[in-house]
Coordinates of C-alpha atoms in Angstrom, one line a residue:
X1 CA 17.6 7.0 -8.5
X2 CA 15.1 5.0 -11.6
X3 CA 15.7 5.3 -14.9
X4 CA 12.2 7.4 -14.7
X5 CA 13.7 10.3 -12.9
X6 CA 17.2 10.3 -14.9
X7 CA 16.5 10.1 -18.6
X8 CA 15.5 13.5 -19.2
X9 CA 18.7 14.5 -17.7
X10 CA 20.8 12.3 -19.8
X11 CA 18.7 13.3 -23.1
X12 CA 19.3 17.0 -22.2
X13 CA 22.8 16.6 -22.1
X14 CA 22.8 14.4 -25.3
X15 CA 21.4 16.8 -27.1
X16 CA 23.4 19.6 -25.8
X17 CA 26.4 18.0 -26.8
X18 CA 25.1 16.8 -30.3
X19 CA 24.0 20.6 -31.0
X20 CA 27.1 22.0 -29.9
X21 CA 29.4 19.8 -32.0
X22 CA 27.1 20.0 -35.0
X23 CA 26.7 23.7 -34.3
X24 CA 30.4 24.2 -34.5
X25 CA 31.4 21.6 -37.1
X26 CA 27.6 21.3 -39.3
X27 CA 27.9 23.2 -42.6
X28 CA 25.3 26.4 -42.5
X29 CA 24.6 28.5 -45.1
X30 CA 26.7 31.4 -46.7
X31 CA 25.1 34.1 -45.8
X32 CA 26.2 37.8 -46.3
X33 CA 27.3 39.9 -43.2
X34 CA 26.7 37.1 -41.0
X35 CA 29.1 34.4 -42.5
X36 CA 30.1 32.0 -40.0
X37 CA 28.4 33.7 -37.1
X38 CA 25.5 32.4 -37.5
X39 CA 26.5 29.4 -35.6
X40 CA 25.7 31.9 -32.6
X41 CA 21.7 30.7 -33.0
X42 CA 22.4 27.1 -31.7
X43 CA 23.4 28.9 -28.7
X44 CA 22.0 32.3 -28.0
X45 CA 18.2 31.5 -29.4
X46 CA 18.3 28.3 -27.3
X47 CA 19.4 30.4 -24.2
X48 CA 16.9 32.2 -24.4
X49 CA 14.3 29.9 -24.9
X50 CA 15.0 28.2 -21.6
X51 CA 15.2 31.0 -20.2
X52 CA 11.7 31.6 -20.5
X53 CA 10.7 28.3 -20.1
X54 CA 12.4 28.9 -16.3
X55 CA 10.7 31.8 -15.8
X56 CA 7.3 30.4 -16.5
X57 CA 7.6 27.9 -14.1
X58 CA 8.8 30.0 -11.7
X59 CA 6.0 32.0 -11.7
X60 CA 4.0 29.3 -11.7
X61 CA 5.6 28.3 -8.5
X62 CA 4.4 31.6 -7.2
X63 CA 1.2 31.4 -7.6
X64 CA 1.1 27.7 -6.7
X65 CA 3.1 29.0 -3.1
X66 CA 0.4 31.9 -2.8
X67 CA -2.2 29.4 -3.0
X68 CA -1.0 26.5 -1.0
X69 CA 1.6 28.5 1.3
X70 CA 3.8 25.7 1.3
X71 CA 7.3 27.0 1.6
X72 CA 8.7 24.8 -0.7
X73 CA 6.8 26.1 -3.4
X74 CA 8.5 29.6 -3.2
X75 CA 12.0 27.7 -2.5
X76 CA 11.0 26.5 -5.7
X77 CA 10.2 29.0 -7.8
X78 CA 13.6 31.0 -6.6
X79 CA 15.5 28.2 -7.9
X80 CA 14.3 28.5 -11.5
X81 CA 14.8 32.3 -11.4
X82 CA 18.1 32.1 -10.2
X83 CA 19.1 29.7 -13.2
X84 CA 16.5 31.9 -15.4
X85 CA 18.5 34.5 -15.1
X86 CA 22.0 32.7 -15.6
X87 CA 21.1 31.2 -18.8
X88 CA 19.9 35.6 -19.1
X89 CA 22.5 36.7 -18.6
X90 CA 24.5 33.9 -21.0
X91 CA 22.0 34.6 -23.8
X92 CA 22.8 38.3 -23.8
X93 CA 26.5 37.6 -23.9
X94 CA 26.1 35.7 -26.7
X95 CA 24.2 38.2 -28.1
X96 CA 26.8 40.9 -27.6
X97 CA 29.5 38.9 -28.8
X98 CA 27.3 38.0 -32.2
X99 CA 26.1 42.1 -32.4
X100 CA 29.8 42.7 -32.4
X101 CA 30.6 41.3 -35.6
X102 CA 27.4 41.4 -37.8
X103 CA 26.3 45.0 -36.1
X104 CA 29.3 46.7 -35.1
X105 CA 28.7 46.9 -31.9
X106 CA 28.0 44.7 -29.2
X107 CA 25.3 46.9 -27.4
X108 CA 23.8 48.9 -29.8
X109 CA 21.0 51.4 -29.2
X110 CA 17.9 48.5 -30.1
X111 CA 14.8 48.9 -28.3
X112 CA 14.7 44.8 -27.9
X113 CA 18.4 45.1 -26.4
X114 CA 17.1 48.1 -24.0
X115 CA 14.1 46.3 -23.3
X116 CA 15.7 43.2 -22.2
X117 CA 18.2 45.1 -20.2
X118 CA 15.2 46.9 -18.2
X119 CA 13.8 43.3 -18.1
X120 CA 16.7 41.9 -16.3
X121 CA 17.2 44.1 -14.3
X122 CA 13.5 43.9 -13.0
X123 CA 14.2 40.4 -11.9
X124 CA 17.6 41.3 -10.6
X125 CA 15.3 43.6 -8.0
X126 CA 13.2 40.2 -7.4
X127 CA 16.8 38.7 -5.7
X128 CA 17.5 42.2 -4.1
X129 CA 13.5 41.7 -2.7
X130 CA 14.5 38.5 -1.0
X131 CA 17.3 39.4 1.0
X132 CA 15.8 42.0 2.3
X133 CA 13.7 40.3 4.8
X134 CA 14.4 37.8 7.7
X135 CA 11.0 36.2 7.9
X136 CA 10.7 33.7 5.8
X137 CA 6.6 33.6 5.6
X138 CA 6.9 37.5 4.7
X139 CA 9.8 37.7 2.2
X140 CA 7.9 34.1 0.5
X141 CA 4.6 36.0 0.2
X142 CA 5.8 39.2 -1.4
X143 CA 8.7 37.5 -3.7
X144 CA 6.0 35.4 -5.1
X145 CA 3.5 38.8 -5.9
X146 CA 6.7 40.0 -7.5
X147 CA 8.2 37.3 -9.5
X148 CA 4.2 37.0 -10.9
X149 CA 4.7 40.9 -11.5
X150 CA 7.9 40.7 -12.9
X151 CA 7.2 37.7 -15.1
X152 CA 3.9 39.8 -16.7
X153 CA 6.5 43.1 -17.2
X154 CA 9.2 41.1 -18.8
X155 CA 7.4 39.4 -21.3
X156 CA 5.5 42.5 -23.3
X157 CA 8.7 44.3 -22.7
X158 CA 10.7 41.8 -24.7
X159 CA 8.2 40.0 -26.9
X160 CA 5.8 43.3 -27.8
X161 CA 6.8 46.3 -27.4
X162 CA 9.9 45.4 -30.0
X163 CA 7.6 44.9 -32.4
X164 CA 6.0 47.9 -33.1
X165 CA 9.2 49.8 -33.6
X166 CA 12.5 49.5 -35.6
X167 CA 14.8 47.0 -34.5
X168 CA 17.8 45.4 -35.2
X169 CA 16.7 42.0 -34.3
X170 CA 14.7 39.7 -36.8
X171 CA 11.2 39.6 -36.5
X172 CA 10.9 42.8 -34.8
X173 CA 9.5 46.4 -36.5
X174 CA 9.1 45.0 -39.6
X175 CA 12.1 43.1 -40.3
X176 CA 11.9 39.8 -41.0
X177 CA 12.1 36.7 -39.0
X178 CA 15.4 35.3 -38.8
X179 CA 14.3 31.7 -39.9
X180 CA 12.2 32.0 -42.4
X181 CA 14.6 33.1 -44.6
X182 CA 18.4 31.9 -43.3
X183 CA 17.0 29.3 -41.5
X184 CA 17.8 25.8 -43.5
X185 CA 16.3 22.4 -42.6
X186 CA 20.1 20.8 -42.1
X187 CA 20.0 24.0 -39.4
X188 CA 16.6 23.4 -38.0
X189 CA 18.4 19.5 -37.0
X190 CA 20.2 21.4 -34.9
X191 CA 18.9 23.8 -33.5
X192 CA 15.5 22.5 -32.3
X193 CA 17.3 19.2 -30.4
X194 CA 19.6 22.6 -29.0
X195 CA 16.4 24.1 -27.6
X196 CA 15.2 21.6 -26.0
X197 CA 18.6 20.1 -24.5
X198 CA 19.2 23.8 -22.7
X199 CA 15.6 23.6 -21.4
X200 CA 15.9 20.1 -20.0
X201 CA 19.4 21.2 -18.5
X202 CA 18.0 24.3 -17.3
X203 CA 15.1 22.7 -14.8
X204 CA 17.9 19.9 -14.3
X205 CA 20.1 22.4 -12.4
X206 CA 16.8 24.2 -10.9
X207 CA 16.1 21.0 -9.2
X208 CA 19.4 20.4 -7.7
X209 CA 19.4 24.5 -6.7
X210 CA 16.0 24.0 -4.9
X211 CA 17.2 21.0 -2.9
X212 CA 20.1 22.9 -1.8
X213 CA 17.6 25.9 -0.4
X214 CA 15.2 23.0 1.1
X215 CA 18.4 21.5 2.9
X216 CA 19.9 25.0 3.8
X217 CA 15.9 26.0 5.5
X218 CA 15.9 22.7 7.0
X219 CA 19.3 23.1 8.6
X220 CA 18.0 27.3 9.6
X221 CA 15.1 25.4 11.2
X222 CA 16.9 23.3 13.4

């Protein structure tokens, strides 16, 4: 293994470790209702970043594997949705847990929180989708038509649709962006290195997922 191939790891987890000590030691500002929670957006923004950088690629993958029809390519793009919706189902946690205290609840009745449950659960059905088939030619074709589906539903769902009604989260129907205005640059140090650390560790673990499938088809093959 080159330092080539490992330095991206090693810089995703140096930065994951620098924003999560300066995310739980930094100063941030005193701000009313959130207070100290607001710590939560070195890790539940950054969550769900990668998580969308994952998703991309794996519909990418997709398309690539409907294109080429090598296998690998769908192998692929399973990987990354798997860990897509891990670091999911993380970032909603950590949204809950945050919503608890600055909400009063930790699943209130928000059209972004319903729309990203609806989301999830569209790609939970993309896993569902896979096992049900034994050939691996036909449940590779129709995954990938779905993940691409799936991937053009979630986004709207979560990204738009919020938008045009009230919400409880920032930047949605009306109210304002969360950064703009609690957002300070001492913050901004942290949190951008925490974005990209989670996205680097996210496609880290994707690799080592999809060679674990392209071992486990090998050893089906035999």
């Amino acid at each position: 293994m080159t330092l080539k191939n490992t330095w991206w790891k090693a810089l995703g987890a140096l930065l994951i470790c620098y924003a999560s000590i300066a995310g739980l030691v930094g100063n941030v500002p005193r701000l009313p209702i959130l207070n100290e929670t607001i710590r939560n957006v070195y890790f539940h923004v950054p969550l769900w970043f990668a998580m969308m950088t994952l998703m991309s690629i794996s519909m990418y993958k997709s398309f690539q594997y409907l294109r080429k029809g090598d296998i690998s390519l769908d192998h692929e793009a399973y990987s990354f949705a798997q860990v897509a919706l891990v670091f999911g189902v993380l970032g909603f946690t950590t949204g809950a847990v945050w919503g608890n205290f600055t909400w009063g609840s930790p699943l209130p009745l928000d059209p972004k929180l319903i729309a990203v449950e609806i989301g999830m659960l569209i790609y939970a059905a993309y896993f569902i989708l896979r096992g049900s088939f034994d050939d691996e030619q036909k449940k590779a074709r129709l995954s990938a038509i779905y993940n691409i589906f799936a991937f053009a539903a979630f986004m709207p769902l979560v990204w738009i649709l919020p938008r045009v009604t009230d919400s409880l989260h920032p930047g949605n129907g009306g109210n304002p962006a969360f950064g703009k205005y609690d957002m300070d640059s001492s913050m901004r140090m942290v949190f951008y290195p925490a974005v990209i650390g989670w996205i680097l560790i996210g496609i880290w673990i994707s690799n080592i997922k999809h060679r674990i499938e392209k071992l486990e088809y090998a050893k089906k093959e035999q």
